[in-house]
Coordinates of C-alpha atoms and ligand atoms in Angstrom, one line a residue:
X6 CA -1.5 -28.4 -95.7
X7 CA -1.9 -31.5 -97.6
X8 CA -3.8 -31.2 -100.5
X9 CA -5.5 -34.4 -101.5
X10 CA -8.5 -34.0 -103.6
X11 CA -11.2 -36.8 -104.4
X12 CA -13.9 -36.3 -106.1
X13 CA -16.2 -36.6 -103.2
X14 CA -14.1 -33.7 -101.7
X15 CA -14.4 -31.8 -104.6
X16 CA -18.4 -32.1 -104.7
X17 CA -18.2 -31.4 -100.8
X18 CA -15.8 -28.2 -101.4
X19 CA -18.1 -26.8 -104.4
X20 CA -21.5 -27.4 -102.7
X21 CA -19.8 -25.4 -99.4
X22 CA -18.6 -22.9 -101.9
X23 CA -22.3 -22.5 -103.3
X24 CA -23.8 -22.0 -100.0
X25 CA -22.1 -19.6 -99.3
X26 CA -22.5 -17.7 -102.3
X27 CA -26.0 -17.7 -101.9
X28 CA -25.6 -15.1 -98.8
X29 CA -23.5 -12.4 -100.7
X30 CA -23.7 -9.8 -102.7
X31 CA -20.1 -9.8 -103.6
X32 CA -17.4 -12.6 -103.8
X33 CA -13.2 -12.0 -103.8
X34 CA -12.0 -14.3 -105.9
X35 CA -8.4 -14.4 -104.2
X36 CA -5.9 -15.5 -106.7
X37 CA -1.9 -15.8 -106.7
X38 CA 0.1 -13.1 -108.4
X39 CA 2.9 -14.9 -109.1
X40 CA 0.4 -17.5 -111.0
X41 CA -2.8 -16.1 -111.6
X42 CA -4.3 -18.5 -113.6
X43 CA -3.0 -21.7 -112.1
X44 CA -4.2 -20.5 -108.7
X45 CA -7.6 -20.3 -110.1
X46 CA -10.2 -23.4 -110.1
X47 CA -11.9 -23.4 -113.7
X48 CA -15.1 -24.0 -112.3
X49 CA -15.4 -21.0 -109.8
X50 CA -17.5 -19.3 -113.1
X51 CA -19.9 -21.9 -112.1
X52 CA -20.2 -21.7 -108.4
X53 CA -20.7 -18.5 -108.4
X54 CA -23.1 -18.2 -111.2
X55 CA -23.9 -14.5 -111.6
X56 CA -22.8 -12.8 -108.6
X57 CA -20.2 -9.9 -109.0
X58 CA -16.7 -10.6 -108.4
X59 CA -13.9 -8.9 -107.7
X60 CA -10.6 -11.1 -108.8
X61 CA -7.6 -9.8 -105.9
X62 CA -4.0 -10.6 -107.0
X63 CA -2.4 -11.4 -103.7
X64 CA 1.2 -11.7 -102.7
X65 CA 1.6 -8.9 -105.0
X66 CA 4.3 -8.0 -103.2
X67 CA 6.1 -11.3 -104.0
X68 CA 5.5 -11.1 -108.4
X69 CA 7.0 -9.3 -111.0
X70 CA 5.4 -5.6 -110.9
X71 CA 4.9 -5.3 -115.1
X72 CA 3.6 -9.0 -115.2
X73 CA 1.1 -8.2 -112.5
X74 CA -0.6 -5.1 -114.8
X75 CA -0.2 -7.5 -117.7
X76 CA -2.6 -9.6 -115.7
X77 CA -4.6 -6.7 -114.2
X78 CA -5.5 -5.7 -117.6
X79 CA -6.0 -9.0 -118.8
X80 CA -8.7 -9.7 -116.5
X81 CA -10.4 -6.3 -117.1
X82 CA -10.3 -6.9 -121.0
X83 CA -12.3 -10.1 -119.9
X84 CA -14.5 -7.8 -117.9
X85 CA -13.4 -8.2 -114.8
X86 CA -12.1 -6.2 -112.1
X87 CA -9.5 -7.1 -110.2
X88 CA -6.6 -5.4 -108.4
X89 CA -3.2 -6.2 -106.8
X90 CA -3.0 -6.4 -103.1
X91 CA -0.5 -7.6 -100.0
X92 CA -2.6 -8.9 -97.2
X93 CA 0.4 -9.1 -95.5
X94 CA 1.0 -5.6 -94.9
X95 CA -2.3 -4.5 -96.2
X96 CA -0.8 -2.6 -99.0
X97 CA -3.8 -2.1 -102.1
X98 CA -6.5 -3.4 -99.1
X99 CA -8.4 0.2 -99.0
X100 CA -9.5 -0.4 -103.0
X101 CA -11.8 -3.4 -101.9
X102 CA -14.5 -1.4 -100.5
X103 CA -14.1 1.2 -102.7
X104 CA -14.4 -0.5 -105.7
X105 CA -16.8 -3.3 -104.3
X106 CA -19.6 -0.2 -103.3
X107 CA -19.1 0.9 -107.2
X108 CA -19.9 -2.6 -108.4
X109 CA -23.0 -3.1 -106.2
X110 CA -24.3 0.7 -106.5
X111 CA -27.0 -0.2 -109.6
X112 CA -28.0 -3.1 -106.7
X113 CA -28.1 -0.7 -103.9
X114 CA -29.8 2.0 -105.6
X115 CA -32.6 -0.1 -106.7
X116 CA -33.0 -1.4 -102.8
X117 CA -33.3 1.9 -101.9
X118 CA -35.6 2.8 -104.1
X119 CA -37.9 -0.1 -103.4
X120 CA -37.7 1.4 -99.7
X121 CA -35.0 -1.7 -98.2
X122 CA -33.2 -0.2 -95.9
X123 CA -29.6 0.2 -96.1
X124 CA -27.4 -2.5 -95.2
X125 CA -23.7 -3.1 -95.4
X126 CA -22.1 -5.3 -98.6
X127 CA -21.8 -8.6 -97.8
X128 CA -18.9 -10.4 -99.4
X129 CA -17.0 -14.0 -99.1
X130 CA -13.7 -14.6 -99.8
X131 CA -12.8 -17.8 -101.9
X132 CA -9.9 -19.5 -103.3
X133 CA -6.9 -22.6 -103.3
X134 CA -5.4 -23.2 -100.3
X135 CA -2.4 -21.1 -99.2
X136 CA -3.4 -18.4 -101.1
X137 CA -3.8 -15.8 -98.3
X138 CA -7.5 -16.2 -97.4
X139 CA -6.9 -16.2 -93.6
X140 CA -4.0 -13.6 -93.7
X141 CA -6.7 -11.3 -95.9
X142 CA -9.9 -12.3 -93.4
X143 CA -7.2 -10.9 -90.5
X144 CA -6.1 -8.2 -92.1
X145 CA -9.8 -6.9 -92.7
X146 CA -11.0 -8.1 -89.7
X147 CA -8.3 -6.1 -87.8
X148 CA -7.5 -9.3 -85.5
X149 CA -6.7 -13.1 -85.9
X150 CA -10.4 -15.0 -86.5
X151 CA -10.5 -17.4 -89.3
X152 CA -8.7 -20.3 -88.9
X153 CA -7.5 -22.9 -91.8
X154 CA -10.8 -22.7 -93.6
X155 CA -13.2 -25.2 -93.1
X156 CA -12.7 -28.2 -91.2
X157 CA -14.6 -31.6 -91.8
X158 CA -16.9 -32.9 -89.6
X159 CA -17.4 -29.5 -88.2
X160 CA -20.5 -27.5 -89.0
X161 CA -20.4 -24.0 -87.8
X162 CA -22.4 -21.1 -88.1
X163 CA -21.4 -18.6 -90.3
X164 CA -20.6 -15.6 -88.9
X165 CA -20.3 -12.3 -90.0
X166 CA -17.2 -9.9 -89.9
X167 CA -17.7 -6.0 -90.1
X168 CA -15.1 -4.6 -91.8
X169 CA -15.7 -0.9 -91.0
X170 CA -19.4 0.2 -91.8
X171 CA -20.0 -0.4 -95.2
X172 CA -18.6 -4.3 -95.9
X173 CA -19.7 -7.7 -93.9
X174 CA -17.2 -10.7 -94.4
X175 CA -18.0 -14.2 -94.1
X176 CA -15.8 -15.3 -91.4
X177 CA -14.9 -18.6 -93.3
X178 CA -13.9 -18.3 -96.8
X179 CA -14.6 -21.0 -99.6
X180 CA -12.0 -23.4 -100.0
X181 CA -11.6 -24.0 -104.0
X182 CA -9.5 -27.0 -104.8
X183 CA -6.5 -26.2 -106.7
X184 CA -6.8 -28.1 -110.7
X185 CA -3.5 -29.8 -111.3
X186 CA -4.2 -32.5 -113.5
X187 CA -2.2 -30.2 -116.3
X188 CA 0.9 -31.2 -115.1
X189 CA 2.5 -27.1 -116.4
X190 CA -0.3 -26.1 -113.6
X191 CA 0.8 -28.5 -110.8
X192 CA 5.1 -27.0 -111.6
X193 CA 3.6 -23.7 -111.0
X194 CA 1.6 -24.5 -107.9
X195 CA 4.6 -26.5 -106.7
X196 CA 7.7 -23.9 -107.2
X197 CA 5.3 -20.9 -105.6
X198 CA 4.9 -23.3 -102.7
X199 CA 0.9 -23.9 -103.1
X200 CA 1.3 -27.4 -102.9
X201 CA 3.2 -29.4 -101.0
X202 CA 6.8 -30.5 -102.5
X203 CA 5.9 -34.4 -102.1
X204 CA 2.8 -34.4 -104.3
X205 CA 5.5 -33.6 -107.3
X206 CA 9.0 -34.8 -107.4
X207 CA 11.3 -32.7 -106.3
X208 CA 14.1 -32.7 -108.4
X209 CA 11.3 -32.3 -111.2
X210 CA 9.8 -29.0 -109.7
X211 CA 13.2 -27.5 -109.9
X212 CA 13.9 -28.7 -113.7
X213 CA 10.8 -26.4 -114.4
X214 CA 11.7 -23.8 -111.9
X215 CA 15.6 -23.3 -113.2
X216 CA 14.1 -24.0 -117.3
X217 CA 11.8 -21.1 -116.7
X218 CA 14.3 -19.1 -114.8
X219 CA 16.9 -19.8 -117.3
X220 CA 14.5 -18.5 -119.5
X221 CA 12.5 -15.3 -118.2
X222 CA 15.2 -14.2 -115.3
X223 CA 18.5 -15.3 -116.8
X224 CA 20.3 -12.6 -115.1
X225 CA 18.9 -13.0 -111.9
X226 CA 19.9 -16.5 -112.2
X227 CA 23.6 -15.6 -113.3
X228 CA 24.1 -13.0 -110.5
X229 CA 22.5 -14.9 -107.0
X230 CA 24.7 -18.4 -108.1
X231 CA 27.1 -16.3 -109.7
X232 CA 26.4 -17.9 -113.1
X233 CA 29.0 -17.4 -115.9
X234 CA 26.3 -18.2 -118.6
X235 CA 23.3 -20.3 -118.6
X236 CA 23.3 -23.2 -120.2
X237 CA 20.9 -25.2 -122.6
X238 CA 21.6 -28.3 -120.5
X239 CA 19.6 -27.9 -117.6
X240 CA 22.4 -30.5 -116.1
X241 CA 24.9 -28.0 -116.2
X242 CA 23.0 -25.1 -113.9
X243 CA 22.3 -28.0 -111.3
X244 CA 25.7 -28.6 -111.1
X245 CA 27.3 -25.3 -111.1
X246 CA 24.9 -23.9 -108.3
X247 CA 25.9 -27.7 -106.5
X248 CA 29.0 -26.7 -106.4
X249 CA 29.2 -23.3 -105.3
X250 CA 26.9 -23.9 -102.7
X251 CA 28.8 -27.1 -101.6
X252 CA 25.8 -29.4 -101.8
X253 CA 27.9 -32.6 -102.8
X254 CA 27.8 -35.7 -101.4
X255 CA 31.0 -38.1 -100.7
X256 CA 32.9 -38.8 -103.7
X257 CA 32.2 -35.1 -105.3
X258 CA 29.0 -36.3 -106.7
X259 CA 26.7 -33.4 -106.9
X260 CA 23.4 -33.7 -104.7
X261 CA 20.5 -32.9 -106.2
X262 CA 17.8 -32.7 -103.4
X263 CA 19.6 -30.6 -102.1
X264 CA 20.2 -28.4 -105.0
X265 CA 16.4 -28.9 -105.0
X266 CA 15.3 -28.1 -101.8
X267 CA 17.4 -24.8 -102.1
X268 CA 16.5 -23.3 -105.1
X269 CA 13.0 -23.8 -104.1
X270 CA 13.4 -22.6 -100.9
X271 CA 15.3 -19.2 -102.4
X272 CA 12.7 -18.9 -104.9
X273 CA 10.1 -19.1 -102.3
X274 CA 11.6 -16.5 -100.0
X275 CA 12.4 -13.8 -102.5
X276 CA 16.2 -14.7 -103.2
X277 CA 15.7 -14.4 -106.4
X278 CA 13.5 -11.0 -106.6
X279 CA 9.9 -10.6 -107.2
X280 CA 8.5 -13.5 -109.7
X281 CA 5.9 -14.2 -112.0
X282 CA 5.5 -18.0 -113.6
X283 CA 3.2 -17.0 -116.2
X284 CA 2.1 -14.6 -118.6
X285 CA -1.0 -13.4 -120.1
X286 CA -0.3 -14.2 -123.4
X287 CA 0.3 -18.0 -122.9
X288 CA -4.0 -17.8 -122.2
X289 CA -5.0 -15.9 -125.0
Ligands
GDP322 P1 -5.0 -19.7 -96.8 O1 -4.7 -21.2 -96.8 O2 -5.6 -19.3 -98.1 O3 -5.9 -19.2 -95.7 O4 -3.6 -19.0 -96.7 P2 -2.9 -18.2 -95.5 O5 -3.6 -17.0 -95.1 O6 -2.7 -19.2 -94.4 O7 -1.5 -17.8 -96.2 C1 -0.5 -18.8 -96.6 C2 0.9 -18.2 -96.5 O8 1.0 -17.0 -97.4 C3 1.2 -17.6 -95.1 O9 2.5 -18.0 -94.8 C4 1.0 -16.1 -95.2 O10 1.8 -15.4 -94.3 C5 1.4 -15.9 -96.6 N1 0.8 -14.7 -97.3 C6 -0.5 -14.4 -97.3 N2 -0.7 -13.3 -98.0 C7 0.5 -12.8 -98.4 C8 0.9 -11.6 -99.1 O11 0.1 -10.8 -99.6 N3 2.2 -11.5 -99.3 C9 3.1 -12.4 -98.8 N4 4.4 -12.2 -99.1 N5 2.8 -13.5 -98.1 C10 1.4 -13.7 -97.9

């Protein structure tokens, strides 16, 4: 998906967002583990005013297990809850309910008591594109129903999902825009794949992606290029893992797009282990 956002998309994406808000009693705010504070729009505070949230660290299976408590308890210092989860195999999926019923019981108890009868939790899921909202709507659903969010031009109705008794899902989740102008954010967004490689250049994406490796993972780096040491020069790394991996162009010269294209792509598909770009810390 390309991502470009105007700002007449970005007051069309927030005022969808807000509509649907206003039908819920619950929103999953579905960030990326591997980044989870990049993946986040600043405003979603905002658009969803006071309503409960419940912040889901997807693609947990994909970040760096003692990063992704650091962030867990990070957000619950900030008084939030929020929990890992893998809506690709469903792995951390059975907490939602759980923990979304002890959130809303002050709300359910007093509807009860003012004689409403009971109904299930309704709940929408939001967030930036390609951060697992239709593998998560699936996944709950039990079958394939939402598509690539919303499409423009389209009005639809919205429909509800019942996810066992107790939870209703918005079938079409609310499409925040990712917030790159910080150009640390848009590296992050780029190397986990969240946006598309030609919005950034390249060869930049990966001088972030190998600094940051070379810093936080420099054994990881050593052993899958077979590394002999890493080296200050970010030069060097390009053109050791060039040559081992043959990526040189006529006259020996190294090849950097390609060096590029698969660092990011190894990155991306777990070659390296489980990652996380960014710590708590750096946002306190
Ligand atoms: P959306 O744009 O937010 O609806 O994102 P999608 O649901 O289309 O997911 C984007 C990509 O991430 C797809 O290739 C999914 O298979 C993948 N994905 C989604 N959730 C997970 C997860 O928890 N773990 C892993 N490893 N991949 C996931």
């Amino acid at each position: 998906m390309t991502i470009q956002w105007f700002p007449g998309h970005m007051a069309k994406a927030k005022r969808q967002v807000i509509e649907k808000i206003k039908l819920i009693d619950i929103v999953f705010e579905l960030v990326d583990a591997r980044i989870p504070a990049s993946s986040r729009n600043p405003m979603v505070d905002e658009m969803i005013s006071n309503k409960p949230r419940l912040i889901l660290l997807n693609k947990a299976d994909m970040a760096d297990p003692s990063k992704t408590k650091e962030w867990i308890d990070y957000f619950q210092q900030r008084g939030d809850r929020a929990i890992p989860i893998d809506s690709q195999s469903g792995k951390g999926m059975k907490q939602i309910v759980a923990i979304s019923k002890e959130m809303l019981q002050d709300k359910f108890d007093k509807m009860r008591q003012k004689g409403v009868k009971p109904r299930p939790i309704r709940a929408v899921i939001v967030g930036i594109p390609n951060v697992g909202k239709s593998t998560l709507i699936n996944r709950l659903a039990k079958k394939k129903i939402a598509q690539t969010g919303d499409r423009p031009g389209i009005t639809k109705a919205q429909q509800w999902i019942k996810v066992g008794k107790e939870l209703e899902l918005l079938d079409t989740p609310g499409i925040l825009w990712p917030k790159f102008e910080d150009e640390a954010v848009g590296l992050k967004l780029a190397t986990t794949g969240a946006i598309k490689d030609t919005i950034l250049n390249l060869q930049d994406i990966t001088v972030y992606a190998l600094r940051f490796l070379s810093n936080q993972y420099p054994d990881r780096l050593k052993d899958r290029y077979n590394l002999q040491e890493i080296h200050d020069d970010i030069v060097i790394t390009f053109d050791e893992i060039g040559k081992r991996r043959g990526c040189i162009m006529a006259g020996g010269i190294i090849d950097y797009d390609k060096v590029s294209e698969l660092v990011l792509r190894e990155i991306r598909s777990e070659k390296l282990g489980p990652l996380t770009f960014e710590s708590p810390a750096e946002y306190e």
